mmCIF file of C-alpha atoms in Angstrom:
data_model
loop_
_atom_site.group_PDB
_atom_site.id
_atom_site.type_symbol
_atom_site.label_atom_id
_atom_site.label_comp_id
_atom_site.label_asym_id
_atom_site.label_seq_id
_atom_site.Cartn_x
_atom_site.Cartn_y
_atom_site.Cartn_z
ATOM 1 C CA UNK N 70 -25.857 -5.138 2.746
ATOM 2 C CA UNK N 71 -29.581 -4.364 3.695
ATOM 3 C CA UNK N 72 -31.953 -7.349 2.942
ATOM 4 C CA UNK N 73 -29.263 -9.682 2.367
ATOM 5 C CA UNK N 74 -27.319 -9.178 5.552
ATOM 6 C CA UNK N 75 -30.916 -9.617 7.714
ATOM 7 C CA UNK N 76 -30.889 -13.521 5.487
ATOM 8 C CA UNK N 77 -28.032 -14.148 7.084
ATOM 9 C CA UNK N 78 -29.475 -13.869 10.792
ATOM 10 C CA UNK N 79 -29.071 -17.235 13.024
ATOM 11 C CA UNK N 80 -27.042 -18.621 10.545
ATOM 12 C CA UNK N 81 -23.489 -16.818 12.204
ATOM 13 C CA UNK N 82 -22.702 -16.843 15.817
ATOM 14 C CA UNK N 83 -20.767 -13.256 15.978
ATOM 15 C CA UNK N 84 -22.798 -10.713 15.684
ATOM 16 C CA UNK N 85 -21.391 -7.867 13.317
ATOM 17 C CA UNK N 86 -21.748 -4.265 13.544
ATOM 18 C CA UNK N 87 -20.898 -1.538 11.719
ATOM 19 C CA UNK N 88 -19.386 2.120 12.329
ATOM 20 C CA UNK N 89 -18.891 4.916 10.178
ATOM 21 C CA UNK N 90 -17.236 8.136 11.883
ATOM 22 C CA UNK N 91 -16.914 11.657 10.629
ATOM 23 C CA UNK N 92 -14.026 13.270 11.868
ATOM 24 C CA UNK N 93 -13.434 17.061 11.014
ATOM 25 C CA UNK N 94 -10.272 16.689 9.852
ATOM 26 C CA UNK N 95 -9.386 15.947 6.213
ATOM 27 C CA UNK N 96 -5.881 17.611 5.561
ATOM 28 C CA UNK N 97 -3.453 16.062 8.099
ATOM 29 C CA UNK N 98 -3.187 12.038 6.542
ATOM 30 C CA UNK N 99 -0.824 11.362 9.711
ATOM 31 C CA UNK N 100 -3.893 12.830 11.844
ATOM 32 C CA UNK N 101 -6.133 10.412 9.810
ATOM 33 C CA UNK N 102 -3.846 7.309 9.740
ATOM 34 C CA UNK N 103 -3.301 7.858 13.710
ATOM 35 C CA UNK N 104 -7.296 7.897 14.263
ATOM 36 C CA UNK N 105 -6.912 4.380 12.099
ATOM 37 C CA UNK N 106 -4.457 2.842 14.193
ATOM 38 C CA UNK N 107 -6.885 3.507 17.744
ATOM 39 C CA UNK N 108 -9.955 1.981 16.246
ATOM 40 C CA UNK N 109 -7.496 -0.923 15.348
ATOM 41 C CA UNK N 110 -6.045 -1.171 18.629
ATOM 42 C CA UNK N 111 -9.218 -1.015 20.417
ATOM 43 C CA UNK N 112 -9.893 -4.114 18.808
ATOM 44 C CA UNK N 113 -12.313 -3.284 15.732
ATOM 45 C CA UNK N 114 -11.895 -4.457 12.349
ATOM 46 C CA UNK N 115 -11.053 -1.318 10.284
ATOM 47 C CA UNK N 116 -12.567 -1.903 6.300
ATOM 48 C CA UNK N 117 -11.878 1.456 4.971
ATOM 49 C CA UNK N 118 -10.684 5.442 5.607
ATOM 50 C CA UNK N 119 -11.150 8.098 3.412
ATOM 51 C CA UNK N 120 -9.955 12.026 3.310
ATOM 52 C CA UNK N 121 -11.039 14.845 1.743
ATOM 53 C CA UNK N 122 -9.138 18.264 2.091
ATOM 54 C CA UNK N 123 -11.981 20.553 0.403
ATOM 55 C CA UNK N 124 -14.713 19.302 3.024
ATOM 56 C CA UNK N 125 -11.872 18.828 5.562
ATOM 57 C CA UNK N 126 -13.489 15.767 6.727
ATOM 58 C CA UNK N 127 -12.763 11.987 7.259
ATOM 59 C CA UNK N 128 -14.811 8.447 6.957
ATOM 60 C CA UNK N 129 -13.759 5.745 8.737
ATOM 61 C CA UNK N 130 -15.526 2.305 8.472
ATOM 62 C CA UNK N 131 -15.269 -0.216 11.417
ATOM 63 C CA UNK N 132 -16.541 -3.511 12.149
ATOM 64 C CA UNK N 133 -16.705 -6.050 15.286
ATOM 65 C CA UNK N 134 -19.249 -7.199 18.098
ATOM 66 C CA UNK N 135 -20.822 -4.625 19.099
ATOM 67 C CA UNK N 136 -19.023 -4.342 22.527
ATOM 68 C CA UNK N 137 -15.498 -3.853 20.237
ATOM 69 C CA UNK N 138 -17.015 -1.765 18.253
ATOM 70 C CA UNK N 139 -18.071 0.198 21.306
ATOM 71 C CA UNK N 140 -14.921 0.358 22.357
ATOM 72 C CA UNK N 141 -13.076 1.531 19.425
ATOM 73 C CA UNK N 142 -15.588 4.087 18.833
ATOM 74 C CA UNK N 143 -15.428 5.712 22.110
ATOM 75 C CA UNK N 144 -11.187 5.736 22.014
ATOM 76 C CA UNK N 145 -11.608 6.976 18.447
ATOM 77 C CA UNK N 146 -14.155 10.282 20.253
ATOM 78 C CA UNK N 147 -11.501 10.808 22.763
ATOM 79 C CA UNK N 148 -8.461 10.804 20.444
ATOM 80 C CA UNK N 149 -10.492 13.659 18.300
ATOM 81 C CA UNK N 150 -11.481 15.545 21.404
ATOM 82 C CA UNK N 151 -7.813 15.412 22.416
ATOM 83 C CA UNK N 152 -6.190 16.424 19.464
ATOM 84 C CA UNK N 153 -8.775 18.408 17.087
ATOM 85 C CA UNK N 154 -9.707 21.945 17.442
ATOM 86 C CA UNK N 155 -12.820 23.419 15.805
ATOM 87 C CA UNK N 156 -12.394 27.023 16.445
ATOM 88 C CA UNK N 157 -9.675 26.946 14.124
ATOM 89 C CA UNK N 158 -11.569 24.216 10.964
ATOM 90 C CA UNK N 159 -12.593 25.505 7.914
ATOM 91 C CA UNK N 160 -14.163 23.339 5.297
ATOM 92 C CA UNK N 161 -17.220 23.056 2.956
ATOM 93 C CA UNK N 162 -18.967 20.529 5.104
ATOM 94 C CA UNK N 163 -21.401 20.904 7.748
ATOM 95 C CA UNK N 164 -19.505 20.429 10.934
ATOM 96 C CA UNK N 165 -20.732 20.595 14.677
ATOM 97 C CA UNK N 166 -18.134 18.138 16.464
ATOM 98 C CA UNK N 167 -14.492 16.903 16.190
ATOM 99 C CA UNK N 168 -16.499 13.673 16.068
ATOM 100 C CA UNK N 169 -19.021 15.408 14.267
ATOM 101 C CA UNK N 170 -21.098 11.941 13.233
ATOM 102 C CA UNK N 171 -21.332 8.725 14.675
ATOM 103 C CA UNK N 172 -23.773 6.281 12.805
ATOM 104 C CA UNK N 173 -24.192 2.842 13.863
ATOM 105 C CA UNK N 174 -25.171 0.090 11.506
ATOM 106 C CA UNK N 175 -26.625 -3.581 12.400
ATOM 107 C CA UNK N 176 -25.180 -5.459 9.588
ATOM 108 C CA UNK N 177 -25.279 -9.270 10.689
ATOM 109 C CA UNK N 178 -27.226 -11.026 13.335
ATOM 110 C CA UNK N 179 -28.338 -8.014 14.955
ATOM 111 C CA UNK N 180 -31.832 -6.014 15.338
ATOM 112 C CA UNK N 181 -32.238 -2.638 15.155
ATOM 113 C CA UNK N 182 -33.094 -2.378 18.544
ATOM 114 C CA UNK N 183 -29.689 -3.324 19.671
ATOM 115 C CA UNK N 184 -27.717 -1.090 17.016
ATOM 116 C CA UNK N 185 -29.654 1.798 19.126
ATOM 117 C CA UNK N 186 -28.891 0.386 22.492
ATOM 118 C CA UNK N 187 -25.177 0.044 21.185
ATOM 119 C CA UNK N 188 -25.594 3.660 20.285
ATOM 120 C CA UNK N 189 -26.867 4.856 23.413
ATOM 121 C CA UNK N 190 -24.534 3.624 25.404
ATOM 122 C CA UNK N 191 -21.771 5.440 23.539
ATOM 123 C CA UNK N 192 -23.770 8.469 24.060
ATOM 124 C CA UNK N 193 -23.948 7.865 27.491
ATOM 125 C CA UNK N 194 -20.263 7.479 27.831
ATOM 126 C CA UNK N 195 -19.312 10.708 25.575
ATOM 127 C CA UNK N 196 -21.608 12.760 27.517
ATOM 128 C CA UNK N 197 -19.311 11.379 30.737
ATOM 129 C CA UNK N 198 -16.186 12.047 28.966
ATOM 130 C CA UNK N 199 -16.715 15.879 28.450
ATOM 131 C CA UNK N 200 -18.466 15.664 24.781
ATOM 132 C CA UNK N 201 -22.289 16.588 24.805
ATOM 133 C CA UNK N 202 -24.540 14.346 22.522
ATOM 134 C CA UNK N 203 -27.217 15.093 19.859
ATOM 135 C CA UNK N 204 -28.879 11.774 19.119
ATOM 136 C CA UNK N 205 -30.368 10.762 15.370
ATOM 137 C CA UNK N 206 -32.499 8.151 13.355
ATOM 138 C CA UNK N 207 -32.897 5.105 14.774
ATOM 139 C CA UNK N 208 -31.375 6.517 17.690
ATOM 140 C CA UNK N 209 -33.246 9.838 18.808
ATOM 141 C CA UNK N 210 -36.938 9.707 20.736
ATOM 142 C CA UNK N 211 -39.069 9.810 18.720
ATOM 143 C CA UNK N 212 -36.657 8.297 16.116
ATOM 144 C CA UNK N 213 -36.117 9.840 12.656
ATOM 145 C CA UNK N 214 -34.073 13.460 13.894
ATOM 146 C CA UNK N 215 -32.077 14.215 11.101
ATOM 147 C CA UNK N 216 -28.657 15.569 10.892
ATOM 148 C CA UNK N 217 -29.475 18.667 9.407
ATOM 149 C CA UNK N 218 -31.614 19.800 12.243
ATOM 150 C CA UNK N 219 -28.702 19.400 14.488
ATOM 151 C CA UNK N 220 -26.135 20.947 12.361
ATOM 152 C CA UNK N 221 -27.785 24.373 10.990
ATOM 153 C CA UNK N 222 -25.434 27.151 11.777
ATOM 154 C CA UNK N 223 -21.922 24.610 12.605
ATOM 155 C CA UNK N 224 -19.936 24.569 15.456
ATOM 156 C CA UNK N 225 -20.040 28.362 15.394
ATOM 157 C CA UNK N 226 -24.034 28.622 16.421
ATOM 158 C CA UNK N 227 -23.547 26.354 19.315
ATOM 159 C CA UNK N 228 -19.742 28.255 20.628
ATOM 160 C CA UNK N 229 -21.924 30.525 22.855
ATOM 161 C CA UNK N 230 -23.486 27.869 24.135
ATOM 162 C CA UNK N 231 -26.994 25.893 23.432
ATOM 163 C CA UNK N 232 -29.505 27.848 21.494
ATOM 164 C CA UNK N 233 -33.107 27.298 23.026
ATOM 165 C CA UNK N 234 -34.599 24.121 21.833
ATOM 166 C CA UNK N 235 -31.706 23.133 21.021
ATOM 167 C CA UNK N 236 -29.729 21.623 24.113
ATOM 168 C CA UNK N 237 -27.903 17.879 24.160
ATOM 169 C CA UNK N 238 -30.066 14.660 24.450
ATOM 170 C CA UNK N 239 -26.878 14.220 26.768
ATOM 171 C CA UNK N 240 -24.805 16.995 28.143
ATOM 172 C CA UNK N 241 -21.581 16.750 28.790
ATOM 173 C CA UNK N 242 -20.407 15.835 32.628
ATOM 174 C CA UNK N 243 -19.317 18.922 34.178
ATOM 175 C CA UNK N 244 -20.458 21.707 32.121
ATOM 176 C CA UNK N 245 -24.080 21.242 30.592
ATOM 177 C CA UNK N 246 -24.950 24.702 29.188
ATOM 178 C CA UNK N 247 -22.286 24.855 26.253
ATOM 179 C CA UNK N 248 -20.368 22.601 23.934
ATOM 180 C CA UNK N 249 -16.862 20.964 23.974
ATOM 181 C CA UNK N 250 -14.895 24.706 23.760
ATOM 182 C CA UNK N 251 -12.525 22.274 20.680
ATOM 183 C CA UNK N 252 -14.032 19.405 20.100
ATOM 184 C CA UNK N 253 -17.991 20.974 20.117
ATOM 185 C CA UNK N 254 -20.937 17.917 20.111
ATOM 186 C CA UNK N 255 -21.242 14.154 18.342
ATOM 187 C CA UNK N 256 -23.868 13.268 16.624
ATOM 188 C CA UNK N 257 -24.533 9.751 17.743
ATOM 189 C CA UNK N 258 -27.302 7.267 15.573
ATOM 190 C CA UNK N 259 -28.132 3.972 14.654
ATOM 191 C CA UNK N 260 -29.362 3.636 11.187
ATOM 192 C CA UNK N 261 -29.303 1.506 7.892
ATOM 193 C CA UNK N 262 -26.640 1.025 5.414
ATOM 194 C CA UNK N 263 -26.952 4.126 3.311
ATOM 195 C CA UNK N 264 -25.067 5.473 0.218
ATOM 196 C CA UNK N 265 -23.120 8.501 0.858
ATOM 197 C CA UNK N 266 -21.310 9.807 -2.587
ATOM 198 C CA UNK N 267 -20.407 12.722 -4.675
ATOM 199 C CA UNK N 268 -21.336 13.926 -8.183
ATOM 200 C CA UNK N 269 -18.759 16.094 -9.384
ATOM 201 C CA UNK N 270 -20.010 18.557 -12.545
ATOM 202 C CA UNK N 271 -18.127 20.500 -15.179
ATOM 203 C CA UNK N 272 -19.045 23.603 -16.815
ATOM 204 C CA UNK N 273 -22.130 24.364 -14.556
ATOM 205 C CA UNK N 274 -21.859 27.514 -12.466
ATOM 206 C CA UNK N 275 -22.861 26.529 -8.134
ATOM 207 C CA UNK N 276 -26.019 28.715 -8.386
ATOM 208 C CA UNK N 277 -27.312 25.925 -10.944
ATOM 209 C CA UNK N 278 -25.643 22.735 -9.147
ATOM 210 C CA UNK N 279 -27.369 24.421 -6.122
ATOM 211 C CA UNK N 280 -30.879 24.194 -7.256
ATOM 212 C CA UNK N 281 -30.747 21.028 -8.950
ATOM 213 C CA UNK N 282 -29.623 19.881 -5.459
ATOM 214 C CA UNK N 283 -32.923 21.905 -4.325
ATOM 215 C CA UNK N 284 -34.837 19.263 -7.044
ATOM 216 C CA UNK N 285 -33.562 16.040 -6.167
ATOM 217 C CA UNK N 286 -33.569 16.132 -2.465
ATOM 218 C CA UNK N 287 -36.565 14.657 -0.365
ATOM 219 C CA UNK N 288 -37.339 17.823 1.009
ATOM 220 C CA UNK N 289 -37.302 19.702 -2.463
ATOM 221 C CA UNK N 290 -40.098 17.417 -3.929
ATOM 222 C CA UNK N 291 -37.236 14.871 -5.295
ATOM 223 C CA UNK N 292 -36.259 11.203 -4.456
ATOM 224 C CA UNK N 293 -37.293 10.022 -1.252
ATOM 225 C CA UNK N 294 -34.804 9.375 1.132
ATOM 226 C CA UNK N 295 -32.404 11.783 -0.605
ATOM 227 C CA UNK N 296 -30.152 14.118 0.969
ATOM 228 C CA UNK N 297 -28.583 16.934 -1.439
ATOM 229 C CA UNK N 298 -25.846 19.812 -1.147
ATOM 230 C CA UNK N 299 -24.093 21.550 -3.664
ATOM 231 C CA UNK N 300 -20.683 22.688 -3.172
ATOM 232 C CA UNK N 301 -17.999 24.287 -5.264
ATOM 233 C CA UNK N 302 -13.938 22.779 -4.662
ATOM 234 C CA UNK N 303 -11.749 25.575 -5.082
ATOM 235 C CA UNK N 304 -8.856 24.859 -7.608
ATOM 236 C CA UNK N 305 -10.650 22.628 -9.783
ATOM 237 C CA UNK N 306 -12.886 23.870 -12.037
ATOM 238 C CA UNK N 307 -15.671 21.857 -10.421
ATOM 239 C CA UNK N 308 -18.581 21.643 -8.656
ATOM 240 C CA UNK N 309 -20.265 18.733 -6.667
ATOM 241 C CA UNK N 310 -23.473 17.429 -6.009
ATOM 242 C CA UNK N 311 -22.925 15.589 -2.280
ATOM 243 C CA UNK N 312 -25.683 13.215 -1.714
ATOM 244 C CA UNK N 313 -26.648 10.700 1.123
ATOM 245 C CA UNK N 314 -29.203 8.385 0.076
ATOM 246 C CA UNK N 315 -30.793 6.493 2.792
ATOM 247 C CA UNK N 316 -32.626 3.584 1.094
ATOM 248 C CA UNK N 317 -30.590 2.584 -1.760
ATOM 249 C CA UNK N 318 -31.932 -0.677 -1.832
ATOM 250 C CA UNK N 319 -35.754 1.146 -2.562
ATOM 251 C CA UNK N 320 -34.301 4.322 -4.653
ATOM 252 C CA UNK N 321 -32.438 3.096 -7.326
ATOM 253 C CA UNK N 322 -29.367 5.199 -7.695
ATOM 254 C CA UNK N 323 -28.929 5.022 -11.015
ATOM 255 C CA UNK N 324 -32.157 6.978 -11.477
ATOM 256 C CA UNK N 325 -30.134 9.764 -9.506
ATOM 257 C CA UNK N 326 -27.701 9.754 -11.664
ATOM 258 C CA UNK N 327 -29.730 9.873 -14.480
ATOM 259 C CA UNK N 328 -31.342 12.606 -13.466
ATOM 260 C CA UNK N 329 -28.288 14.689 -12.299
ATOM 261 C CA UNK N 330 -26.811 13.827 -15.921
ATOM 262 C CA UNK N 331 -29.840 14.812 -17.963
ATOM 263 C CA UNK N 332 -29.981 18.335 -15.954
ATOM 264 C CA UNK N 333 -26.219 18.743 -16.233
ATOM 265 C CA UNK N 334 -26.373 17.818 -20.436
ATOM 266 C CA UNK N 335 -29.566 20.565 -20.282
ATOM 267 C CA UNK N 336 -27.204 23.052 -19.074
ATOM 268 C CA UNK N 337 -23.991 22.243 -21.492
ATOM 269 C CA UNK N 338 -22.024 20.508 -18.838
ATOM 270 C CA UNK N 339 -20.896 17.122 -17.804
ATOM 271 C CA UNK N 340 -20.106 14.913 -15.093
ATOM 272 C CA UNK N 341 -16.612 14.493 -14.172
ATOM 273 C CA UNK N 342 -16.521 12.082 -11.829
ATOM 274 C CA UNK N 343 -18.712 9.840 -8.911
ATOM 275 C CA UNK N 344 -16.930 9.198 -6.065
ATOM 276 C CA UNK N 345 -18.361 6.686 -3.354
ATOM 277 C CA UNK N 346 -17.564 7.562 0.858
ATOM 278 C CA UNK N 347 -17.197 4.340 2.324
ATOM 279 C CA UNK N 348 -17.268 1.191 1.605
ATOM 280 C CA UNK N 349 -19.860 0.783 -1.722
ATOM 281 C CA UNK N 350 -23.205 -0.699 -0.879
ATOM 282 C CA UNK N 351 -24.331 -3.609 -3.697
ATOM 283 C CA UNK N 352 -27.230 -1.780 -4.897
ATOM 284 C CA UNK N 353 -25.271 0.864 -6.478
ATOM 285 C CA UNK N 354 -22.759 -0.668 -8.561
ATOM 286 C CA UNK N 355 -21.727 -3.452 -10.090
ATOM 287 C CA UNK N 356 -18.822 -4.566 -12.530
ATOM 288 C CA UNK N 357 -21.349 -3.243 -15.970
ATOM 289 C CA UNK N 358 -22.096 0.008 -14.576
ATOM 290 C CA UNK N 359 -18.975 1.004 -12.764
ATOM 291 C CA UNK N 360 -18.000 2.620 -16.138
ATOM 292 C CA UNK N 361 -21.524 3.963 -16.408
ATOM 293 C CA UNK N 362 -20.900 5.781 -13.551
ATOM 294 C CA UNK N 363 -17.166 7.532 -14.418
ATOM 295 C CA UNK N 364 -16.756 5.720 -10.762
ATOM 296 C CA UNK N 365 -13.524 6.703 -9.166
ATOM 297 C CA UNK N 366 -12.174 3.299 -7.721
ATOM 298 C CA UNK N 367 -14.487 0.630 -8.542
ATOM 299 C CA UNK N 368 -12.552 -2.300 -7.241
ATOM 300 C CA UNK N 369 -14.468 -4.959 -6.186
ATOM 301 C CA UNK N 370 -12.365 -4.695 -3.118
ATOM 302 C CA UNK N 371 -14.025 -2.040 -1.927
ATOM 303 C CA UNK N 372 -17.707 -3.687 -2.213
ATOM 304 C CA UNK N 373 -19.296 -3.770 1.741
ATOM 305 C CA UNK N 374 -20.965 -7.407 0.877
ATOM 306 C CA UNK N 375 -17.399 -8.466 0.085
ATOM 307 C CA UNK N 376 -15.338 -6.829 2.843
ATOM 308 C CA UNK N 377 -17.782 -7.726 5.439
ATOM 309 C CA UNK N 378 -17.928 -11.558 4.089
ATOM 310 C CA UNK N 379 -14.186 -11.206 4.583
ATOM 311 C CA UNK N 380 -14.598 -10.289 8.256
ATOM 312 C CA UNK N 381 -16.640 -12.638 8.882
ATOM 313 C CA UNK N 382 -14.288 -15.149 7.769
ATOM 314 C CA UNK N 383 -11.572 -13.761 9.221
ATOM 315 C CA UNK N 384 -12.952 -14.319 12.895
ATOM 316 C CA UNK N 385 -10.616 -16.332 15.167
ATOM 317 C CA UNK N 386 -7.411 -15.090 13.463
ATOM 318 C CA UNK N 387 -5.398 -13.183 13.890
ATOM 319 C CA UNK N 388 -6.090 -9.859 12.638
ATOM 320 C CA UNK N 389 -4.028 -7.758 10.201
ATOM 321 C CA UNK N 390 -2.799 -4.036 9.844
ATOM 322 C CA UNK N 391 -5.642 -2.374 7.846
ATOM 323 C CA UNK N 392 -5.039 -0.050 5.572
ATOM 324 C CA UNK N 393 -6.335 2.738 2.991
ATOM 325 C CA UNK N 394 -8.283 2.426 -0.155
ATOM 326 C CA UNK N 395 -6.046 5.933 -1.081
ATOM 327 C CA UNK N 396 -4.550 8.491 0.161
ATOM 328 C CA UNK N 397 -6.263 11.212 -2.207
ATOM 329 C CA UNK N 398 -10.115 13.032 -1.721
ATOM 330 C CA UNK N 399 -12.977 10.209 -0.559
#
């Protein structure tokens, strides 16, 4: 939404912003559809939920004020606390916390200043309800902590409790030398929209999908703003390229893609498949290059300028059951 949401500031009187959980849990739908249903009854707007089993992980995008989205967001860290358990999760994806993310997002009529005061005061109340809390981007002092600083070595580095330098910006209430013993830390932030998708490659072996994850990532020399792992799903005779890029509006990411298919064609392989986690940001796709792409699910439905026009529009009535985009891998 970016640039076009910040046009639209002063022009609406209710404020809009955005949350997008990661839950470590990607197996159990009931689990997910359950975590659904309390962000909905706390009075947020839900726009979208994904699951996928190989990173054992869910996405769930919400929407309201910011004190409903407060809410929701703090019942939806309780309900994982209460009934996820870390020392017994295995999946491919970095992991510290039942709630292992929390990102907010000003989308309309709001600064970023208040999307990290929104943020902080979740903290604040996570830390009091028994869940210590790394803050990130926006969000941490001095801003710009990334997630990968926080979550080197998982859940498992933290079990014995905080590693020197590496204690909560907020421990939890009652016991502030260790982790959650199941639910572990949240990493709360406040940051911009971002893209957050998945390559997936055939006929290229991990070692290779790992290092051209090594070449297009920020840190490797690559696109700025890009955040690369390379992961292989068992059963499928794939491999996947898992990418969060934080300016799509400044990196185009078609030239991503371009890239990843050029190195993949180098090698004798191909790309499956692009799948998009979340609702799907304007700069990355529209109708002529959703085939472009080999986009899984390219409805227009599932565009974030669309769904959140929708909300907006929707104000005042009364709200309906929300529901997934699928019930397969997002």
């Amino acid at each position: 939404w970016g640039a076009r949401g910040r046009a639209y500031r002063g022009k609406h009187m209710v404020p809009v912003l955005e949350a997008v959980p990661n839950f470590s849990e990607g197996r159990d739908l009931a689990w997910v559809r359950e975590v659904v249903r309390v962000i909905a009854a706390a009075g947020a707007d839900v726009l979208d939920w994904s699951a996928d089993p190989h990173h054992h992980r869910s996405v769930v995008t919400f929407v309201g004020t910011p004190p409903e989205v407060e809410e929701a967001a703090v019942a939806a860290a309780c309900f994982a606390r209460d009934t996820l358990d870390l020392t017994h999760h295995e999946g491919l994806h970095p992991r510290v916390g039942a709630l292992d993310v929390l990102p907010f997002v000003p989308l309309l009529g709001l600064s970023r200043d208040e999307a990290v005061a929104a943020a902080r005061r979740v903290a604040v109340r996570l830390a009091d309800e028994g869940i210590p809390v790394y803050l990130y981007g926006w969000a941490s002092d001095p801003p710009g902590r990334t997630l990968a600083s926080l979550r080197r070595g998982g859940f498992e580095a933290l079990r014995g409790g905080f590693p020197e330098g590496r204690a909560p910006d907020l421990p939890a209430a009652g016991a502030p030398e260790a982790p959650h013993p199941t639910a572990g830390v949240t990493c709360v932030g406040a940051r911009d929209v971002l893209l957050a998708w998945n390559v997936a490659l055939r006929g290229i072996e991990l070692e290779r999908a790992r290092a051209l994850a090594a070449s297009l990532r920020e840190a490797g020399g690559g696109f700025a703003s890009l955040r690369a792992l390379a992961f292989e799903l068992p059963g499928t005779g794939l491999v996947q390229i898992s990418m969060n890029l934080e300016a799509p509006e400044h990196v185009s990411p078609m030239d991503v893609f371009r890239a990843i298919e050029q190195a993949v064609a180098d090698e004798g392989g191909e790309i499956a498949h692009t799948e998009v986690i979340g609702l799907v940001p304007d700069a990355l796709v529209l109708t002529a290059t959703a085939d472009r792409l080999q986009l899984l699910d390219p409805a227009p439905s599932r565009l974030l300028s669309r769904r959140l026009a929708e909300h907006v529009s929707a104000r005042g009535r009364p709200p309906s059951p929300a529901g997934p985009h699928r019930d397969d891998d997002g």
